[in-house]
Amino acid sequence: MLDLGRLRALHAVAVHGTVGAAATALGYTPSAVSQQIAKLERETRTTLLEREGRGVRLTDEARQLADTAERLLALVEEAEVRLEERRGLPSGRLRIGCFASGARGLMPRVLAELAARHPALDARLSEVDPHLSVDLVARGVLDLAVAHDWDIAPMPVPPEVEQAVIGPDRCDILVPRGHRLAGRDAVRREELAEERWITQPPGTVCHDWLIRTLRATGYEPLVAHQAEENHTQVALVAAGLGIALVPRLGRGALPPEVVPLRLDPVPTRWLRALWRTGAARRPAITETVRTLRELWPEVAETHSSDLPPA
């Protein structure tokens, strides 16, 4: 009899690519994941992982077993959903993924509220790239994801994944206090043609939106600095090294050297909750989505407190 926990560990390595990433997703240590797979190798009398440079790769047998594990885990989830639905109360483990600024600015409130209302629910958070959220939900690695897309770049969602809008997160231009535009309440995109930009690396949602939007105004943006974390971008702006387009959610209080300006029209990214269609009836899913939507207006207002009046 194959152990389901060991199959889950193998499946996580297949999805995430490394033992370390699989451990993070499962809430284990890398050593624990390695031990689970070593035991599975002994059970199956099959080599499942092979060394490749500093990492590992799955053997052909391991990939076949991981595919089977994915189907088994889906059946287990279906059984768990039915049991939880009969009880009518959110319970069990709920694996939630969220992008970085949402994990910092929104999820602590949501997780605390869920813990207070539903002590039988074991909600666990992982920080994930929004580009990966849909696939991780579709493959059963996450039960629910909080992701975002932009007004000009909607997120494609396959039929097996459902979604609900949580709310809009608006973005602002951040400039150094001595900048020529620092005294303005709002600026238009055409006024920023000669600026040096601080943004996320290529391939991220925010970077791609900025490049596409500014190119549409007829000029190529000059990207001077790249940083994944919003806090790092704010620090670079404070040092006078450029300007940045930063979402309000999760950026925190701005230092006195940084001035926020409204960009006209206002760039907006939409926060969305994603879950598998088969889990739509699960009380843990419905209650988490309800809590996200309930708390969002208050969270959004909190992160708008440093802006000049409209």
PDB file of C-alpha atoms in Angstrom, residues 54-248:
ATOM      1  CA  ARG A  54      23.054  21.112  -7.316  1.00  0.00           C
ATOM      2  CA  GLY A  55      19.460  19.983  -7.673  1.00  0.00           C
ATOM      3  CA  VAL A  56      17.497  16.859  -8.518  1.00  0.00           C
ATOM      4  CA  ARG A  57      15.373  15.640 -11.391  1.00  0.00           C
ATOM      5  CA  LEU A  58      12.515  13.171 -11.448  1.00  0.00           C
ATOM      6  CA  THR A  59      13.051   9.874 -13.240  1.00  0.00           C
ATOM      7  CA  ASP A  60      10.517   8.713 -15.826  1.00  0.00           C
ATOM      8  CA  GLU A  61       9.065   6.339 -13.239  1.00  0.00           C
ATOM      9  CA  ALA A  62       8.739   9.184 -10.772  1.00  0.00           C
ATOM     10  CA  ARG A  63       6.835  11.330 -13.264  1.00  0.00           C
ATOM     11  CA  GLN A  64       4.390   8.499 -13.941  1.00  0.00           C
ATOM     12  CA  LEU A  65       3.901   8.023 -10.212  1.00  0.00           C
ATOM     13  CA  ALA A  66       3.467  11.773  -9.701  1.00  0.00           C
ATOM     14  CA  ASP A  67       0.723  11.836 -12.349  1.00  0.00           C
ATOM     15  CA  THR A  68      -1.048   9.016 -10.532  1.00  0.00           C
ATOM     16  CA  ALA A  69      -0.581  10.858  -7.236  1.00  0.00           C
ATOM     17  CA  GLU A  70      -2.277  13.936  -8.728  1.00  0.00           C
ATOM     18  CA  ARG A  71      -5.370  11.903  -9.564  1.00  0.00           C
ATOM     19  CA  LEU A  72      -5.402  10.250  -6.128  1.00  0.00           C
ATOM     20  CA  LEU A  73      -5.068  13.599  -4.351  1.00  0.00           C
ATOM     21  CA  ALA A  74      -7.990  14.930  -6.389  1.00  0.00           C
ATOM     22  CA  LEU A  75     -10.135  11.997  -5.207  1.00  0.00           C
ATOM     23  CA  VAL A  76      -9.091  12.595  -1.600  1.00  0.00           C
ATOM     24  CA  GLU A  77     -10.000  16.265  -1.966  1.00  0.00           C
ATOM     25  CA  GLU A  78     -13.409  15.313  -3.333  1.00  0.00           C
ATOM     26  CA  ALA A  79     -14.034  13.093  -0.305  1.00  0.00           C
ATOM     27  CA  GLU A  80     -12.907  15.823   2.076  1.00  0.00           C
ATOM     28  CA  VAL A  81     -15.167  18.373   0.376  1.00  0.00           C
ATOM     29  CA  ARG A  82     -18.186  16.093   0.753  1.00  0.00           C
ATOM     30  CA  LEU A  83     -17.490  15.466   4.440  1.00  0.00           C
ATOM     31  CA  GLU A  84     -16.958  19.153   5.167  1.00  0.00           C
ATOM     32  CA  GLU A  85     -20.084  20.023   3.195  1.00  0.00           C
ATOM     33  CA  ARG A  86     -22.152  17.610   5.299  1.00  0.00           C
ATOM     34  CA  ARG A  87     -20.817  19.139   8.509  1.00  0.00           C
ATOM     35  CA  GLY A  88     -21.575  22.594   7.123  1.00  0.00           C
ATOM     36  CA  LEU A  89     -18.635  24.254   8.917  1.00  0.00           C
ATOM     37  CA  PRO A  90     -15.213  25.324   7.594  1.00  0.00           C
ATOM     38  CA  SER A  91     -12.671  22.791   8.806  1.00  0.00           C
ATOM     39  CA  GLY A  92      -9.543  20.914   7.844  1.00  0.00           C
ATOM     40  CA  ARG A  93      -6.451  22.249   6.123  1.00  0.00           C
ATOM     41  CA  LEU A  94      -6.792  25.037   3.569  1.00  0.00           C
ATOM     42  CA  ARG A  95      -3.686  25.810   1.485  1.00  0.00           C
ATOM     43  CA  ILE A  96      -3.773  29.442   0.367  1.00  0.00           C
ATOM     44  CA  GLY A  97      -1.349  31.120  -2.038  1.00  0.00           C
ATOM     45  CA  CYS A  98      -0.998  34.881  -2.371  1.00  0.00           C
ATOM     46  CA  PHE A  99       1.283  37.349  -4.156  1.00  0.00           C
ATOM     47  CA  ALA A 100       3.853  39.222  -2.045  1.00  0.00           C
ATOM     48  CA  SER A 101       2.156  42.565  -1.344  1.00  0.00           C
ATOM     49  CA  GLY A 102      -1.182  40.841  -0.740  1.00  0.00           C
ATOM     50  CA  ALA A 103       0.454  38.385   1.649  1.00  0.00           C
ATOM     51  CA  ARG A 104       1.828  41.367   3.554  1.00  0.00           C
ATOM     52  CA  GLY A 105      -1.028  43.857   3.332  1.00  0.00           C
ATOM     53  CA  LEU A 106      -4.215  41.751   3.256  1.00  0.00           C
ATOM     54  CA  MET A 107      -3.750  38.175   4.369  1.00  0.00           C
ATOM     55  CA  PRO A 108      -2.727  38.739   8.027  1.00  0.00           C
ATOM     56  CA  ARG A 109      -6.148  40.331   8.668  1.00  0.00           C
ATOM     57  CA  VAL A 110      -7.958  37.605   6.763  1.00  0.00           C
ATOM     58  CA  LEU A 111      -6.119  34.707   8.421  1.00  0.00           C
ATOM     59  CA  ALA A 112      -6.626  36.183  11.897  1.00  0.00           C
ATOM     60  CA  GLU A 113     -10.343  36.627  11.223  1.00  0.00           C
ATOM     61  CA  LEU A 114     -10.697  33.059   9.962  1.00  0.00           C
ATOM     62  CA  ALA A 115      -8.838  31.691  12.992  1.00  0.00           C
ATOM     63  CA  ALA A 116     -11.104  33.614  15.371  1.00  0.00           C
ATOM     64  CA  ARG A 117     -14.341  32.572  13.659  1.00  0.00           C
ATOM     65  CA  HIS A 118     -13.477  28.999  12.706  1.00  0.00           C
ATOM     66  CA  PRO A 119     -11.019  27.271  15.073  1.00  0.00           C
ATOM     67  CA  ALA A 120     -11.455  23.959  13.236  1.00  0.00           C
ATOM     68  CA  LEU A 121     -10.054  25.486  10.040  1.00  0.00           C
ATOM     69  CA  ASP A 122      -6.286  25.159   9.563  1.00  0.00           C
ATOM     70  CA  ALA A 123      -5.543  27.865   6.956  1.00  0.00           C
ATOM     71  CA  ARG A 124      -1.907  27.923   5.760  1.00  0.00           C
ATOM     72  CA  LEU A 125      -0.410  30.660   3.608  1.00  0.00           C
ATOM     73  CA  SER A 126       2.317  30.466   0.958  1.00  0.00           C
ATOM     74  CA  GLU A 127       3.669  33.436  -0.992  1.00  0.00           C
ATOM     75  CA  VAL A 128       3.485  32.664  -4.727  1.00  0.00           C
ATOM     76  CA  ASP A 129       3.984  34.506  -7.995  1.00  0.00           C
ATOM     77  CA  PRO A 130       0.601  35.576  -9.439  1.00  0.00           C
ATOM     78  CA  HIS A 131       1.648  34.136 -12.822  1.00  0.00           C
ATOM     79  CA  LEU A 132       1.772  30.672 -11.210  1.00  0.00           C
ATOM     80  CA  SER A 133      -1.406  30.890  -9.142  1.00  0.00           C
ATOM     81  CA  VAL A 134      -3.883  29.575 -11.697  1.00  0.00           C
ATOM     82  CA  ASP A 135      -1.799  26.502 -12.531  1.00  0.00           C
ATOM     83  CA  LEU A 136      -1.109  25.718  -8.859  1.00  0.00           C
ATOM     84  CA  VAL A 137      -4.833  25.838  -8.116  1.00  0.00           C
ATOM     85  CA  ALA A 138      -5.739  23.808 -11.206  1.00  0.00           C
ATOM     86  CA  ARG A 139      -3.216  21.111 -10.280  1.00  0.00           C
ATOM     87  CA  GLY A 140      -4.387  20.880  -6.675  1.00  0.00           C
ATOM     88  CA  VAL A 141      -1.220  22.219  -5.084  1.00  0.00           C
ATOM     89  CA  LEU A 142      -3.215  25.119  -3.640  1.00  0.00           C
ATOM     90  CA  ASP A 143      -6.814  25.015  -2.471  1.00  0.00           C
ATOM     91  CA  LEU A 144      -7.289  28.739  -3.013  1.00  0.00           C
ATOM     92  CA  ALA A 145      -5.159  31.542  -4.427  1.00  0.00           C
ATOM     93  CA  VAL A 146      -5.354  35.306  -4.167  1.00  0.00           C
ATOM     94  CA  ALA A 147      -3.942  36.710  -7.396  1.00  0.00           C
ATOM     95  CA  HIS A 148      -4.185  39.920  -9.389  1.00  0.00           C
ATOM     96  CA  ASP A 149      -4.403  41.096 -12.955  1.00  0.00           C
ATOM     97  CA  TRP A 150      -4.577  44.528 -14.580  1.00  0.00           C
ATOM     98  CA  ASP A 151      -7.336  46.408 -16.313  1.00  0.00           C
ATOM     99  CA  ILE A 152      -5.571  46.041 -19.692  1.00  0.00           C
ATOM    100  CA  ALA A 153      -4.269  42.478 -19.125  1.00  0.00           C
ATOM    101  CA  PRO A 154      -6.977  40.130 -17.752  1.00  0.00           C
ATOM    102  CA  MET A 155      -5.902  36.841 -16.218  1.00  0.00           C
ATOM    103  CA  PRO A 156      -6.764  33.758 -18.342  1.00  0.00           C
ATOM    104  CA  VAL A 157      -8.547  31.139 -16.225  1.00  0.00           C
ATOM    105  CA  PRO A 158      -9.286  27.566 -17.447  1.00  0.00           C
ATOM    106  CA  PRO A 159     -12.751  26.013 -17.085  1.00  0.00           C
ATOM    107  CA  GLU A 160     -11.715  23.890 -14.097  1.00  0.00           C
ATOM    108  CA  VAL A 161     -10.911  26.995 -12.036  1.00  0.00           C
ATOM    109  CA  GLU A 162     -13.526  29.396 -10.669  1.00  0.00           C
ATOM    110  CA  GLN A 163     -12.895  32.951  -9.543  1.00  0.00           C
ATOM    111  CA  ALA A 164     -14.428  35.841  -7.660  1.00  0.00           C
ATOM    112  CA  VAL A 165     -13.414  39.486  -7.680  1.00  0.00           C
ATOM    113  CA  ILE A 166     -12.189  40.711  -4.288  1.00  0.00           C
ATOM    114  CA  GLY A 167     -11.745  44.354  -5.261  1.00  0.00           C
ATOM    115  CA  PRO A 168      -9.625  46.961  -7.033  1.00  0.00           C
ATOM    116  CA  ASP A 169      -6.123  47.929  -5.868  1.00  0.00           C
ATOM    117  CA  ARG A 170      -5.156  51.289  -7.313  1.00  0.00           C
ATOM    118  CA  CYS A 171      -1.582  52.348  -8.052  1.00  0.00           C
ATOM    119  CA  ASP A 172       0.220  55.661  -7.710  1.00  0.00           C
ATOM    120  CA  ILE A 173       3.339  57.321  -9.018  1.00  0.00           C
ATOM    121  CA  LEU A 174       5.979  57.734  -6.310  1.00  0.00           C
ATOM    122  CA  VAL A 175       8.499  60.557  -6.811  1.00  0.00           C
ATOM    123  CA  PRO A 176      11.298  62.019  -4.668  1.00  0.00           C
ATOM    124  CA  ARG A 177      10.222  65.050  -2.645  1.00  0.00           C
ATOM    125  CA  GLY A 178      12.431  67.361  -4.694  1.00  0.00           C
ATOM    126  CA  HIS A 179      11.043  66.141  -8.025  1.00  0.00           C
ATOM    127  CA  ARG A 180       9.626  68.675 -10.504  1.00  0.00           C
ATOM    128  CA  LEU A 181       6.152  67.102 -10.158  1.00  0.00           C
ATOM    129  CA  ALA A 182       6.155  66.688  -6.382  1.00  0.00           C
ATOM    130  CA  GLY A 183       3.780  69.617  -5.839  1.00  0.00           C
ATOM    131  CA  ARG A 184       1.081  68.172  -8.074  1.00  0.00           C
ATOM    132  CA  ASP A 185      -1.897  66.097  -6.959  1.00  0.00           C
ATOM    133  CA  ALA A 186      -2.106  64.226 -10.271  1.00  0.00           C
ATOM    134  CA  VAL A 187      -0.118  63.762 -13.489  1.00  0.00           C
ATOM    135  CA  ARG A 188      -0.829  62.300 -16.915  1.00  0.00           C
ATOM    136  CA  ARG A 189       1.179  59.516 -18.495  1.00  0.00           C
ATOM    137  CA  GLU A 190       2.403  61.776 -21.304  1.00  0.00           C
ATOM    138  CA  GLU A 191       4.210  63.964 -18.736  1.00  0.00           C
ATOM    139  CA  LEU A 192       6.505  61.100 -17.693  1.00  0.00           C
ATOM    140  CA  ALA A 193       8.287  60.495 -20.996  1.00  0.00           C
ATOM    141  CA  GLU A 194      11.764  61.556 -19.836  1.00  0.00           C
ATOM    142  CA  GLU A 195      11.718  59.903 -16.423  1.00  0.00           C
ATOM    143  CA  ARG A 196      14.019  57.183 -15.091  1.00  0.00           C
ATOM    144  CA  TRP A 197      11.861  54.304 -13.874  1.00  0.00           C
ATOM    145  CA  ILE A 198      12.218  51.894 -10.988  1.00  0.00           C
ATOM    146  CA  THR A 199      10.165  48.754 -11.537  1.00  0.00           C
ATOM    147  CA  GLN A 200       9.951  45.012 -11.046  1.00  0.00           C
ATOM    148  CA  PRO A 201      11.987  42.662 -13.289  1.00  0.00           C
ATOM    149  CA  PRO A 202      10.734  41.669 -16.761  1.00  0.00           C
ATOM    150  CA  GLY A 203       8.155  38.911 -16.774  1.00  0.00           C
ATOM    151  CA  THR A 204       6.322  40.168 -13.699  1.00  0.00           C
ATOM    152  CA  VAL A 205       2.777  41.474 -14.014  1.00  0.00           C
ATOM    153  CA  CYS A 206       3.650  44.986 -12.821  1.00  0.00           C
ATOM    154  CA  HIS A 207       6.657  45.365 -15.133  1.00  0.00           C
ATOM    155  CA  ASP A 208       4.789  44.139 -18.189  1.00  0.00           C
ATOM    156  CA  TRP A 209       1.863  46.467 -17.483  1.00  0.00           C
ATOM    157  CA  LEU A 210       4.151  49.491 -17.118  1.00  0.00           C
ATOM    158  CA  ILE A 211       6.038  48.802 -20.349  1.00  0.00           C
ATOM    159  CA  ARG A 212       2.893  48.171 -22.397  1.00  0.00           C
ATOM    160  CA  THR A 213       1.072  51.199 -21.031  1.00  0.00           C
ATOM    161  CA  LEU A 214       3.887  53.686 -21.539  1.00  0.00           C
ATOM    162  CA  ARG A 215       4.685  52.384 -25.010  1.00  0.00           C
ATOM    163  CA  ALA A 216       1.046  53.058 -25.896  1.00  0.00           C
ATOM    164  CA  THR A 217       1.684  56.765 -25.253  1.00  0.00           C
ATOM    165  CA  GLY A 218       4.423  56.784 -27.897  1.00  0.00           C
ATOM    166  CA  TYR A 219       7.691  56.452 -25.993  1.00  0.00           C
ATOM    167  CA  GLU A 220       9.974  53.725 -24.669  1.00  0.00           C
ATOM    168  CA  PRO A 221      10.312  53.914 -20.871  1.00  0.00           C
ATOM    169  CA  LEU A 222      13.833  54.159 -19.482  1.00  0.00           C
ATOM    170  CA  VAL A 223      14.084  51.461 -16.795  1.00  0.00           C
ATOM    171  CA  ALA A 224      17.016  52.422 -14.592  1.00  0.00           C
ATOM    172  CA  HIS A 225      16.563  50.019 -11.664  1.00  0.00           C
ATOM    173  CA  GLN A 226      14.725  46.730 -11.092  1.00  0.00           C
ATOM    174  CA  ALA A 227      13.590  45.392  -7.730  1.00  0.00           C
ATOM    175  CA  GLU A 228      11.037  42.705  -6.878  1.00  0.00           C
ATOM    176  CA  GLU A 229      10.007  44.135  -3.512  1.00  0.00           C
ATOM    177  CA  ASN A 230       7.874  47.274  -3.352  1.00  0.00           C
ATOM    178  CA  HIS A 231       9.758  48.360  -0.232  1.00  0.00           C
ATOM    179  CA  THR A 232      13.019  48.314  -2.192  1.00  0.00           C
ATOM    180  CA  GLN A 233      11.455  50.395  -4.949  1.00  0.00           C
ATOM    181  CA  VAL A 234      10.291  52.937  -2.364  1.00  0.00           C
ATOM    182  CA  ALA A 235      13.813  53.117  -0.904  1.00  0.00           C
ATOM    183  CA  LEU A 236      15.279  53.766  -4.360  1.00  0.00           C
ATOM    184  CA  VAL A 237      12.749  56.546  -4.966  1.00  0.00           C
ATOM    185  CA  ALA A 238      13.596  58.052  -1.568  1.00  0.00           C
ATOM    186  CA  ALA A 239      17.253  58.157  -2.618  1.00  0.00           C
ATOM    187  CA  GLY A 240      16.300  60.221  -5.683  1.00  0.00           C
ATOM    188  CA  LEU A 241      17.195  57.510  -8.181  1.00  0.00           C
ATOM    189  CA  GLY A 242      13.980  57.541 -10.207  1.00  0.00           C
ATOM    190  CA  ILE A 243      10.214  57.252 -10.009  1.00  0.00           C
ATOM    191  CA  ALA A 244       8.045  54.171  -9.583  1.00  0.00           C
ATOM    192  CA  LEU A 245       4.498  52.993 -10.144  1.00  0.00           C
ATOM    193  CA  VAL A 246       3.580  51.132  -6.952  1.00  0.00           C
ATOM    194  CA  PRO A 247       0.259  49.567  -5.878  1.00  0.00           C
ATOM    195  CA  ARG A 248      -1.195  50.844  -2.638  1.00  0.00           C
TER     196      ARG A 248
END
